[in-house]
Coordinates of N, CA, C and O in Angstrom, one line a residue:
M12 N -27.0 26.2 -38.3 CA -27.7 27.2 -37.3 C -26.6 27.5 -35.9 O -26.4 26.6 -35.2
L13 N -26.1 28.6 -35.6 CA -25.3 29.0 -34.7 C -26.0 29.2 -33.4 O -27.3 30.2 -33.7
Q14 N -25.6 28.6 -32.5 CA -26.3 29.1 -31.2 C -25.2 29.9 -30.1 O -24.1 29.9 -30.3
Y15 N -25.8 31.1 -30.1 CA -24.8 31.7 -28.7 C -25.3 31.7 -27.2 O -26.6 31.6 -26.8
A16 N -24.4 31.7 -26.8 CA -24.1 31.7 -25.4 C -25.0 32.9 -24.6 O -24.6 33.8 -24.9
S17 N -26.2 32.5 -23.9 CA -26.7 33.8 -23.0 C -26.1 34.1 -21.8 O -25.4 33.5 -21.4
A18 N -26.1 35.4 -21.0 CA -25.6 35.5 -19.8 C -26.0 34.4 -18.9 O -25.6 34.7 -18.0
T19 N -27.8 34.4 -18.9 CA -28.2 33.8 -18.0 C -27.5 32.1 -17.9 O -27.8 31.7 -16.9
G20 N -27.3 31.6 -18.9 CA -26.8 30.1 -19.3 C -25.4 30.4 -18.5 O -25.2 29.6 -17.6
L21 N -24.6 31.2 -18.8 CA -23.4 31.2 -18.2 C -23.2 31.7 -17.0 O -22.5 30.5 -16.1
M22 N -24.1 32.5 -16.4 CA -24.4 32.7 -14.8 C -24.7 31.2 -14.4 O -24.1 30.8 -13.2
R23 N -25.7 30.6 -14.8 CA -26.3 29.3 -14.1 C -25.3 28.2 -14.2 O -24.8 27.5 -13.3
T24 N -24.2 28.5 -15.1 CA -23.2 27.1 -15.3 C -21.9 27.4 -14.2 O -21.7 26.4 -13.6
I25 N -21.9 28.7 -13.8 CA -20.9 29.2 -13.3 C -21.7 29.0 -11.7 O -20.5 28.4 -10.7
L26 N -22.8 29.3 -11.5 CA -23.5 28.7 -10.1 C -23.4 27.3 -9.8 O -22.9 26.8 -8.9
I27 N -23.3 26.6 -10.9 CA -23.3 25.0 -10.9 C -22.2 24.5 -10.1 O -21.7 23.6 -9.5
I28 N -21.2 25.3 -11.1 CA -19.9 24.7 -10.6 C -19.5 25.2 -9.7 O -18.9 24.5 -8.4
L29 N -19.6 26.5 -8.7 CA -19.4 27.1 -7.7 C -20.2 25.7 -6.7 O -19.5 25.5 -5.5
L30 N -21.5 25.7 -6.7 CA -22.0 24.6 -6.0 C -21.4 23.3 -5.6 O -21.4 23.0 -4.6
I31 N -20.8 22.7 -7.1 CA -20.2 21.4 -6.6 C -18.9 21.6 -6.0 O -18.9 20.7 -5.0
W32 N -18.4 22.8 -6.5 CA -17.2 22.7 -5.5 C -17.2 22.9 -4.1 O -16.2 22.3 -3.5
F33 N -18.1 24.0 -3.9 CA -18.2 24.2 -2.2 C -19.0 23.0 -1.2 O -18.5 22.9 -0.7
G34 N -19.8 22.3 -2.4 CA -20.7 21.2 -1.7 C -19.6 19.9 -1.5 O -19.6 19.6 -0.3
G35 N -18.5 19.7 -2.5 CA -17.7 18.7 -2.2 C -16.6 19.0 -1.4 O -16.2 18.2 -0.3
K36 N -16.4 20.3 -1.0 CA -15.6 21.0 0.2 C -16.4 20.7 1.4 O -15.5 19.8 2.4
I37 N -17.2 20.5 1.6 CA -18.1 20.6 2.9 C -18.1 19.0 2.9 O -18.3 18.4 4.2
L38 N -18.4 18.3 1.9 CA -18.6 16.7 2.2 C -17.3 16.1 2.5 O -17.4 15.0 3.3
L39 N -16.2 16.5 2.0 CA -15.1 15.9 2.2 C -14.5 16.2 3.8 O -13.6 15.4 4.4
R40 N -15.2 17.5 4.3 CA -14.5 17.6 5.6 C -15.6 17.3 6.6 O -14.8 16.6 7.8
M41 N -16.5 16.7 6.1 CA -17.4 16.0 7.0 C -17.1 14.2 6.9 O -17.1 13.8 8.1
F42 N -16.7 13.6 5.9 CA -16.4 12.3 5.9 C -15.2 11.9 5.9 O -14.4 11.0 5.8
A43 N -13.9 13.1 5.8 CA -12.5 12.5 5.8 C -12.0 11.9 7.2 O -11.3 11.0 6.9
P44 N -12.6 12.2 7.8 CA -12.1 11.4 9.3 C -12.7 10.4 9.5 O -12.1 9.1 9.8
V45 N -13.9 9.9 8.8 CA -14.3 8.5 9.0 C -13.6 7.6 8.0 O -13.0 6.4 8.5
I46 N -13.1 8.3 6.6 CA -12.5 7.6 5.5 C -10.9 7.2 6.5 O -10.5 6.4 6.1
M47 N -10.2 8.1 7.0 CA -9.0 8.1 7.5 C -8.9 7.2 8.6 O -8.1 6.4 8.5
Q48 N -10.0 6.8 9.1 CA -9.9 5.8 10.3 C -10.2 4.8 9.5 O -9.1 3.8 10.4
F49 N -10.7 4.3 8.8 CA -10.8 3.2 8.0 C -9.5 2.8 7.4 O -9.1 1.7 7.7
F50 N -8.9 3.4 6.8 CA -7.4 3.4 6.4 C -6.7 3.0 7.2 O -5.6 2.3 7.0
V51 N -6.6 4.1 8.5 CA -5.6 3.6 9.5 C -6.0 2.4 10.4 O -4.9 1.5 10.5
K52 N -7.4 1.8 10.3 CA -7.4 0.5 10.7 C -6.8 -0.6 10.0 O -6.1 -1.4 10.4
K53 N -6.9 -0.4 8.8 CA -6.8 -1.4 7.9 C -5.2 -1.5 7.7 O -4.2 -2.5 8.0
A54 N -4.4 -0.3 7.7 CA -2.9 -0.3 7.8 C -2.7 -0.9 9.3 O -1.0 -1.6 9.0
E55 N -3.3 -0.4 10.1 CA -2.6 -1.1 11.7 C -2.5 -2.5 11.7 O -2.0 -3.2 12.3
Q56 N -3.7 -3.6 10.9 CA -3.8 -4.6 10.9 C -3.0 -5.1 10.4 O -2.3 -6.3 10.6
K57 N -2.5 -4.6 8.9 CA -1.3 -4.9 8.1 C -0.3 -5.1 8.9 O 0.7 -6.0 8.7
F58 N 0.2 -3.8 9.6 CA 1.5 -3.9 10.2 C 1.7 -4.9 11.3 O 2.6 -5.2 11.5
G59 N 0.6 -4.6 12.1 CA 0.6 -6.0 13.5 C 0.6 -7.3 12.8 O 1.7 -8.0 13.4
S60 N 0.2 -7.5 11.7 CA 0.2 -9.0 11.3 C 1.8 -9.5 10.6 O 1.9 -10.7 10.7
Q61 N 2.3 -8.3 10.4 CA 3.7 -8.7 9.9 C 4.7 -8.7 10.7 O 5.7 -9.7 10.8
F62 N 4.6 -8.3 12.2 CA 5.6 -8.3 12.9 C 4.9 -9.4 13.9 O 5.9 -9.9 14.8
N63 N 3.6 -10.0 13.9 CA 3.2 -11.0 15.0 C 2.3 -12.1 14.2 O 1.3 -11.9 14.2
P64 N 3.0 -12.6 13.3 CA 2.3 -13.7 12.8 C 1.5 -14.9 13.3 O 0.5 -15.3 13.0
N65 N 1.9 -14.9 14.6 CA 1.4 -16.0 15.3 C 0.2 -15.5 16.5 O -0.5 -16.2 16.5
Q66 N -0.1 -14.2 16.1 CA -1.2 -13.8 16.7 C -2.5 -13.9 16.1 O -3.4 -14.1 16.8
Q67 N -2.7 -14.6 15.0 CA -3.6 -14.5 14.1 C -3.8 -16.1 14.7 O -5.0 -16.6 14.7
R68 N -3.1 -17.1 14.1 CA -3.0 -18.3 14.7 C -2.1 -19.0 15.9 O -0.8 -19.3 15.5
P69 N -2.9 -18.9 17.2 CA -2.2 -19.3 18.2 C -1.8 -20.9 18.3 O -2.2 -21.5 17.8
R70 N -0.7 -21.0 18.8 CA 0.1 -22.3 18.8 C -0.3 -23.1 20.0 O -0.4 -22.3 21.1
Q71 N -0.5 -24.1 20.1 CA -0.8 -25.2 21.5 C 0.6 -25.5 21.6 O 1.4 -26.1 21.0
A72 N 0.7 -25.1 23.1 CA 1.9 -25.8 23.7 C 1.8 -27.1 23.6 O 1.4 -28.1 23.6
P73 N 3.2 -27.8 23.6 CA 3.3 -29.2 23.3 C 3.1 -29.7 24.8 O 3.7 -28.8 25.7
P74 N 3.4 -31.0 24.7 CA 3.1 -31.6 26.0 C 4.3 -31.3 26.7 O 5.4 -31.3 26.2
E75 N 4.1 -31.4 28.0 CA 5.4 -31.6 29.1 C 6.4 -32.5 28.9 O 6.1 -33.8 28.7
G76 N 7.9 -32.3 28.7 CA 8.6 -33.2 28.5 C 8.9 -33.4 26.8 O 10.0 -34.2 26.3
E77 N 8.1 -32.8 26.2 CA 8.4 -32.8 24.3 C 9.2 -32.0 24.0 O 9.1 -30.8 24.2
V78 N 10.1 -32.3 23.3 CA 11.0 -31.2 22.6 C 10.7 -31.2 21.2 O 10.7 -32.2 20.3
I79 N 10.3 -29.9 20.5 CA 10.0 -30.0 19.3 C 11.2 -28.7 18.8 O 11.9 -27.8 19.0
I80 N 12.0 -29.2 17.6 CA 13.1 -28.6 16.7 C 12.7 -28.1 15.4 O 12.3 -29.3 14.7
E81 N 12.5 -27.0 15.5 CA 12.4 -26.4 14.0 C 13.4 -25.8 13.4 O 14.0 -24.9 13.8
K82 N 13.7 -26.3 12.3 CA 14.8 -25.9 11.4 C 14.2 -24.9 10.2 O 13.2 -25.3 9.7
M83 N 14.8 -24.0 10.3 CA 14.8 -22.9 9.0 C 15.2 -23.9 7.7 O 16.1 -24.5 7.7
P84 N 14.6 -23.5 6.5 CA 14.9 -24.2 5.3 C 16.3 -23.7 4.7 O 16.5 -22.5 4.9
K85 N 16.8 -24.7 4.1 CA 18.1 -24.1 3.6 C 18.1 -23.2 2.5 O 17.7 -23.7 1.7
Q86 N 18.7 -22.0 2.7 CA 18.4 -21.4 1.4 C 19.9 -21.5 0.7 O 20.8 -21.0 1.3
E87 N 19.9 -21.3 -0.9 CA 21.2 -21.3 -1.2 C 21.4 -19.7 -1.4 O 20.8 -18.9 -1.8
T88 N 22.4 -19.3 -1.0 CA 23.1 -18.0 -0.9 C 23.7 -17.2 -2.4 O 23.3 -16.1 -2.5
S89 N 24.2 -18.0 -3.2 CA 24.4 -17.6 -4.7 C 24.4 -18.7 -5.5 O 24.4 -19.8 -5.1
N90 N 24.5 -17.9 -6.6 CA 24.0 -18.8 -7.8 C 25.8 -19.3 -8.6 O 26.2 -18.4 -8.8
K91 N 25.5 -20.7 -8.6 CA 27.2 -21.1 -8.8 C 27.2 -21.0 -10.9 O 28.3 -21.0 -11.0
N92 N 26.2 -20.7 -11.3 CA 26.0 -20.6 -12.7 C 26.0 -19.3 -13.4 O 25.2 -19.1 -13.9
V93 N 27.1 -18.7 -12.7 CA 27.0 -17.0 -13.0 C 27.6 -16.6 -14.4 O 27.7 -15.6 -14.7
G94 N 28.4 -17.7 -15.0 CA 29.2 -17.4 -16.4 C 30.7 -17.6 -16.3 O 31.1 -18.7 -14.7
E95 N 31.3 -17.3 -17.0 CA 32.6 -17.6 -17.2 C 33.6 -16.7 -16.7 O 33.3 -15.7 -16.8
Y96 N 34.6 -17.0 -16.0 CA 35.6 -16.3 -15.6 C 36.9 -16.0 -16.4 O 37.2 -16.7 -17.2
V97 N 37.1 -14.4 -17.1 CA 37.9 -14.2 -18.6 C 38.8 -13.4 -17.4 O 38.7 -12.3 -16.8
D98 N 40.1 -13.8 -17.7 CA 41.2 -13.1 -17.0 C 41.6 -12.1 -18.2 O 41.7 -12.5 -19.1
Y99 N 42.0 -10.8 -17.3 CA 42.5 -9.6 -18.5 C 43.8 -9.1 -18.1 O 44.5 -9.5 -16.8
E100 N 44.3 -8.0 -18.9 CA 45.4 -7.8 -18.5 C 45.3 -6.2 -18.5 O 44.8 -5.9 -19.7
E101 N 46.1 -5.5 -17.9 CA 45.8 -4.2 -18.1 C 47.0 -3.7 -19.1 O 47.9 -3.9 -18.9
I102 N 46.6 -2.5 -19.7 CA 47.4 -2.1 -20.8 C 47.9 -0.8 -20.5 O 46.9 0.0 -20.1
D103 N 49.0 -0.4 -20.4 CA 49.6 1.2 -19.7 C 49.6 2.0 -21.1 O 49.9 1.5 -22.3

């Protein structure tokens, strides 16, 4: 059995779509500043922690007269096992 779309059903569907569209735009305008403020705070915290990692866990000052030497771990700059060198000649 075939069912045909009625004019009232079509108008009702279009009205529902328009209400959702405009309602979404209004809600987005209301809540966008709050959402943006949340993301800006999170980005600010990440940015601050990257450039000042000591801010989260402050160090205690060493006693007077004591010297502390912090060394950076030795990093290997290149890999010596990169392969075998092959000599070649240019052909003119």
